[in-house]
Amino acid sequence: MILAVLAIGLFAGVLGAILGLGGGVVVVPALEFVLPLFGHKVSITQAVAISQVGVLAVGLAGTAGYLRQGLIRARTGYLLSPYTILGGVLGSWLGLRLPAKVVATVFAALLLYSAYTLLRGLKRMEVEREPSRLVPPAMTFSGVMSGLLGIGGGTVQVPVMNLLGGIPIRQAIATSTFIMGLTAVANALVYSASGKLDYTVAAAVALGVLLGARGGTVLAARISAQNLKLFFSLLLIFTALQLLWKYWA
């Protein structure tokens, strides 16, 4: 079981670093599918709690790689992270109280909307633009989704910074990775205090994520901006459909 969890973390780490995600879009559904195969039952709330540790690991490893490449907008990250941290604490509190079906449905709707916004702007030129006033509330919303769903918030943060903030996709991904690490600390503390965090599984996920994220930052530099957006969008759609099938079919 631990080897399987390590593999999940490795895959989540690679995708997380490449796309600016915390890896939760992989970790949460994968844990719900894999762990019962080994007789280890896990609820979506427990999977979300474990994913928060994975998000923290992606943030640490991915940030180190992107700092070396000079892609992180540190000032932007520091200015926007208070919004995501505040939203993350609120989302974690909601995640401990809302039914699993509600959480899964919100997750799926968010993923589909994010995929739509990215695909709609697929051919848009990567030109720096003035940020919209909607960026702070949108980043707060990404924090809520991060705490509620166990994701890094990148599914909202990357489109927000790219489409509303006017930041090129590579820098948006790198800055999202930086912000998610700060947000995940508060989220993980809330879930740990609730007793929902399985430390053994979380440690295995974190180890896999740390290894995967190191390689992901290198791979990201070799993929074109349009392909990054397309790959990101397809992953979001697949994960959303998988969740909707599980909880509604």
CSV table of C-alpha atoms in Angstrom, one decimal:
chain,number,residue,atom,x,y,z
A,1,MET,CA,0.0,0.0,0.0
A,2,ILE,CA,2.8,2.4,0.9
A,3,LEU,CA,4.5,1.8,-2.5
A,4,ALA,CA,1.2,2.5,-4.3
A,5,VAL,CA,0.8,5.7,-2.3
A,6,LEU,CA,4.4,6.7,-3.1
A,7,ALA,CA,3.6,6.2,-6.8
A,8,ILE,CA,0.5,8.4,-6.4
A,9,GLY,CA,2.6,11.1,-4.8
A,10,LEU,CA,5.3,10.9,-7.5
A,11,PHE,CA,2.8,11.3,-10.3
A,12,ALA,CA,1.1,14.2,-8.4
A,13,GLY,CA,4.4,15.9,-7.8
A,14,VAL,CA,5.4,15.8,-11.5
A,15,LEU,CA,2.0,17.2,-12.6
A,16,GLY,CA,1.8,19.6,-9.8
A,17,ALA,CA,5.1,21.2,-10.5
A,18,ILE,CA,4.5,21.3,-14.3
A,19,LEU,CA,1.0,22.8,-14.1
A,20,GLY,CA,1.2,24.9,-10.8
A,21,LEU,CA,-1.2,22.5,-9.0
A,22,GLY,CA,-0.9,21.1,-5.5
A,23,GLY,CA,-1.4,17.6,-6.9
A,24,GLY,CA,-4.8,17.3,-5.1
A,25,VAL,CA,-6.6,16.7,-8.4
A,26,VAL,CA,-4.6,13.5,-8.6
A,27,VAL,CA,-4.1,12.6,-4.9
A,28,VAL,CA,-7.7,12.9,-3.6
A,29,PRO,CA,-9.4,10.7,-6.2
A,30,ALA,CA,-6.4,8.3,-6.4
A,31,LEU,CA,-6.4,7.7,-2.7
A,32,GLU,CA,-10.1,7.1,-2.7
A,33,PHE,CA,-9.7,4.5,-5.4
A,34,VAL,CA,-6.4,2.8,-4.4
A,35,LEU,CA,-6.5,2.6,-0.6
A,36,PRO,CA,-9.7,0.4,-0.4
A,37,LEU,CA,-7.9,-2.1,-2.7
A,38,PHE,CA,-5.6,-2.7,0.3
A,39,GLY,CA,-8.4,-2.8,2.9
A,40,HIS,CA,-7.7,0.7,4.0
A,41,LYS,CA,-11.0,2.6,3.9
A,42,VAL,CA,-10.7,6.4,3.5
A,43,SER,CA,-13.4,9.1,3.3
A,44,ILE,CA,-13.1,12.1,1.0
A,45,THR,CA,-12.4,14.3,4.1
A,46,GLN,CA,-9.5,12.1,5.1
A,47,ALA,CA,-8.2,12.1,1.5
A,48,VAL,CA,-8.4,15.9,1.5
A,49,ALA,CA,-6.5,16.1,4.8
A,50,ILE,CA,-3.7,13.9,3.4
A,51,SER,CA,-3.6,15.9,0.2
A,52,GLN,CA,-2.9,19.1,2.2
A,53,VAL,CA,0.5,17.6,3.2
A,54,GLY,CA,1.2,16.7,-0.5
A,55,VAL,CA,0.3,20.3,-1.5
A,56,LEU,CA,2.8,21.6,1.1
A,57,ALA,CA,5.5,19.3,-0.4
A,58,VAL,CA,4.8,20.4,-4.0
A,59,GLY,CA,5.0,24.0,-2.8
A,60,LEU,CA,8.4,23.5,-1.2
A,61,ALA,CA,10.0,21.4,-3.9
A,62,GLY,CA,8.4,23.3,-6.8
A,63,THR,CA,9.3,26.7,-5.4
A,64,ALA,CA,13.0,25.7,-5.0
A,65,GLY,CA,13.1,24.7,-8.7
A,66,TYR,CA,11.3,27.8,-10.0
A,67,LEU,CA,13.4,30.2,-7.9
A,68,ARG,CA,16.5,28.8,-9.7
A,69,GLN,CA,14.8,29.5,-13.0
A,70,GLY,CA,13.8,33.1,-12.0
A,71,LEU,CA,10.1,32.5,-12.8
A,72,ILE,CA,8.5,33.3,-9.5
A,73,ARG,CA,6.9,36.7,-9.0
A,74,ALA,CA,7.8,36.9,-5.3
A,75,ARG,CA,6.2,40.3,-4.6
A,76,THR,CA,3.0,39.2,-6.3
A,77,GLY,CA,3.1,36.0,-4.2
A,78,TYR,CA,3.5,37.8,-0.9
A,79,LEU,CA,0.7,40.3,-1.7
A,80,LEU,CA,-1.8,37.6,-2.8
A,81,SER,CA,-0.9,34.8,-0.3
A,82,PRO,CA,-2.8,36.5,2.7
A,83,TYR,CA,-6.0,36.2,0.6
A,84,THR,CA,-5.4,32.5,-0.1
A,85,ILE,CA,-4.4,31.7,3.5
A,86,LEU,CA,-7.6,33.3,4.9
A,87,GLY,CA,-9.7,31.5,2.3
A,88,GLY,CA,-7.9,28.2,3.0
A,89,VAL,CA,-8.7,28.3,6.7
A,90,LEU,CA,-12.4,29.0,5.9
A,91,GLY,CA,-12.4,26.2,3.3
A,92,SER,CA,-10.8,23.7,5.7
A,93,TRP,CA,-13.5,24.5,8.3
A,94,LEU,CA,-16.2,24.0,5.7
A,95,GLY,CA,-14.6,20.8,4.5
A,96,LEU,CA,-15.0,19.2,8.0
A,97,ARG,CA,-18.7,20.0,8.0
A,98,LEU,CA,-20.1,19.6,4.4
A,99,PRO,CA,-21.2,16.2,3.0
A,100,ALA,CA,-18.8,14.3,0.7
A,101,LYS,CA,-21.2,14.5,-2.2
A,102,VAL,CA,-21.4,18.3,-1.9
A,103,VAL,CA,-17.6,18.7,-1.8
A,104,ALA,CA,-17.1,16.4,-4.8
A,105,THR,CA,-19.7,18.3,-6.8
A,106,VAL,CA,-18.2,21.7,-6.0
A,107,PHE,CA,-14.7,20.3,-6.9
A,108,ALA,CA,-16.0,19.0,-10.3
A,109,ALA,CA,-17.7,22.3,-11.2
A,110,LEU,CA,-14.6,24.2,-10.3
A,111,LEU,CA,-12.4,22.0,-12.5
A,112,LEU,CA,-14.8,22.2,-15.5
A,113,TYR,CA,-15.0,26.0,-15.3
A,114,SER,CA,-11.2,26.4,-15.0
A,115,ALA,CA,-10.7,24.1,-18.0
A,116,TYR,CA,-13.2,26.2,-20.0
A,117,THR,CA,-11.5,29.5,-19.2
A,118,LEU,CA,-8.1,28.1,-20.2
A,119,LEU,CA,-9.3,26.6,-23.4
A,120,ARG,CA,-11.1,29.8,-24.3
A,121,GLY,CA,-7.8,31.7,-24.0
A,122,LEU,CA,-5.7,29.0,-25.7
A,123,LYS,CA,-4.8,31.2,-28.7
A,124,ARG,CA,-4.4,34.4,-26.7
A,125,MET,CA,-0.9,35.9,-27.0
A,126,GLU,CA,1.2,35.8,-23.8
A,127,VAL,CA,1.5,39.6,-23.3
A,128,GLU,CA,1.8,41.2,-19.9
A,129,ARG,CA,-1.4,43.2,-19.0
A,130,GLU,CA,-2.6,45.3,-16.1
A,131,PRO,CA,-4.2,43.2,-13.4
A,132,SER,CA,-8.0,43.3,-12.8
A,133,ARG,CA,-9.5,44.4,-9.5
A,134,LEU,CA,-11.2,41.0,-9.4
A,135,VAL,CA,-7.8,39.3,-8.6
A,136,PRO,CA,-7.9,39.6,-4.7
A,137,PRO,CA,-11.5,38.1,-4.3
A,138,ALA,CA,-10.7,35.4,-6.9
A,139,MET,CA,-7.6,34.4,-5.0
A,140,THR,CA,-9.6,34.3,-1.7
A,141,PHE,CA,-12.0,31.9,-3.5
A,142,SER,CA,-9.0,29.8,-4.6
A,143,GLY,CA,-8.0,29.6,-1.0
A,144,VAL,CA,-11.5,28.4,0.0
A,145,MET,CA,-11.3,25.7,-2.7
A,146,SER,CA,-7.8,24.7,-1.5
A,147,GLY,CA,-9.0,24.1,2.1
A,148,LEU,CA,-12.3,22.6,1.1
A,149,LEU,CA,-11.1,20.2,-1.6
A,150,GLY,CA,-7.5,19.4,-0.7
A,151,ILE,CA,-6.0,21.0,-3.9
A,152,GLY,CA,-3.3,23.6,-4.0
A,153,GLY,CA,-5.6,26.2,-5.4
A,154,GLY,CA,-3.7,26.2,-8.7
A,155,THR,CA,-6.9,25.2,-10.6
A,156,VAL,CA,-8.1,28.7,-9.8
A,157,GLN,CA,-4.9,30.6,-9.1
A,158,VAL,CA,-3.3,29.9,-12.5
A,159,PRO,CA,-6.3,31.0,-14.6
A,160,VAL,CA,-6.8,34.0,-12.3
A,161,MET,CA,-3.2,35.2,-12.6
A,162,ASN,CA,-3.0,34.4,-16.3
A,163,LEU,CA,-6.4,35.7,-17.4
A,164,LEU,CA,-7.2,38.4,-14.8
A,165,GLY,CA,-3.7,39.2,-13.5
A,166,GLY,CA,-2.1,39.5,-17.0
A,167,ILE,CA,0.8,37.2,-15.9
A,168,PRO,CA,2.3,34.9,-18.6
A,169,ILE,CA,1.4,31.2,-18.0
A,170,ARG,CA,4.8,30.0,-17.0
A,171,GLN,CA,5.2,32.7,-14.4
A,172,ALA,CA,1.6,32.2,-13.2
A,173,ILE,CA,2.3,28.5,-12.7
A,174,ALA,CA,5.6,29.2,-10.8
A,175,THR,CA,4.0,31.9,-8.6
A,176,SER,CA,1.0,29.6,-7.9
A,177,THR,CA,3.4,26.9,-6.7
A,178,PHE,CA,5.0,29.4,-4.3
A,179,ILE,CA,1.6,30.6,-2.9
A,180,MET,CA,0.2,27.1,-2.5
A,181,GLY,CA,3.0,26.2,-0.1
A,182,LEU,CA,2.1,29.1,2.2
A,183,THR,CA,-1.6,28.3,2.1
A,184,ALA,CA,-1.2,24.5,2.7
A,185,VAL,CA,0.5,25.1,6.1
A,186,ALA,CA,-2.6,26.6,7.6
A,187,ASN,CA,-4.9,24.1,5.9
A,188,ALA,CA,-2.8,21.1,7.1
A,189,LEU,CA,-2.9,22.4,10.7
A,190,VAL,CA,-6.7,22.7,10.7
A,191,TYR,CA,-7.2,19.1,9.4
A,192,SER,CA,-4.5,17.8,11.8
A,193,ALA,CA,-6.3,19.4,14.8
A,194,SER,CA,-9.5,17.6,13.7
A,195,GLY,CA,-7.9,14.2,13.8
A,196,LYS,CA,-8.6,13.4,10.2
A,197,LEU,CA,-5.0,13.3,9.1
A,198,ASP,CA,-3.4,9.8,8.6
A,199,TYR,CA,0.3,10.7,9.2
A,200,THR,CA,1.7,7.4,7.7
A,201,VAL,CA,-0.1,7.8,4.4
A,202,ALA,CA,0.5,11.6,4.3
A,203,ALA,CA,4.3,11.0,4.8
A,204,ALA,CA,4.4,8.5,1.9
A,205,VAL,CA,2.5,11.0,-0.4
A,206,ALA,CA,4.8,13.8,0.6
A,207,LEU,CA,7.9,11.8,-0.1
A,208,GLY,CA,6.6,10.8,-3.6
A,209,VAL,CA,5.6,14.4,-4.3
A,210,LEU,CA,9.0,15.8,-3.3
A,211,LEU,CA,10.7,13.5,-5.7
A,212,GLY,CA,8.2,14.1,-8.5
A,213,ALA,CA,8.1,17.9,-8.1
A,214,ARG,CA,11.9,18.2,-8.6
A,215,GLY,CA,11.6,16.6,-12.0
A,216,GLY,CA,8.4,18.5,-12.9
A,217,THR,CA,10.0,21.9,-12.7
A,218,VAL,CA,12.7,20.8,-15.2
A,219,LEU,CA,10.1,19.3,-17.6
A,220,ALA,CA,7.9,22.4,-17.4
A,221,ALA,CA,10.7,24.5,-19.1
A,222,ARG,CA,10.6,22.3,-22.1
A,223,ILE,CA,6.8,22.4,-22.8
A,224,SER,CA,5.3,25.3,-24.9
A,225,ALA,CA,2.8,27.7,-23.2
A,226,GLN,CA,-0.1,26.5,-25.4
A,227,ASN,CA,0.6,22.8,-24.7
A,228,LEU,CA,0.8,23.6,-21.0
A,229,LYS,CA,-2.7,25.2,-21.2
A,230,LEU,CA,-4.1,22.3,-23.3
A,231,PHE,CA,-2.6,19.6,-21.0
A,232,PHE,CA,-3.8,21.4,-17.9
A,233,SER,CA,-7.4,21.7,-19.3
A,234,LEU,CA,-7.7,18.1,-20.4
A,235,LEU,CA,-6.5,16.9,-16.9
A,236,LEU,CA,-9.1,19.1,-15.2
A,237,ILE,CA,-11.9,17.8,-17.4
A,238,PHE,CA,-10.9,14.1,-16.9
A,239,THR,CA,-10.8,14.5,-13.1
A,240,ALA,CA,-14.1,16.4,-13.0
A,241,LEU,CA,-15.9,13.7,-15.0
A,242,GLN,CA,-14.4,11.0,-12.8
A,243,LEU,CA,-15.7,12.6,-9.6
A,244,LEU,CA,-19.2,13.3,-11.0
A,245,TRP,CA,-19.4,9.6,-12.2
A,246,LYS,CA,-18.4,8.3,-8.7
A,247,TYR,CA,-20.8,10.4,-6.7
A,248,TRP,CA,-23.8,10.8,-9.1
A,249,ALA,CA,-23.9,7.8,-11.4
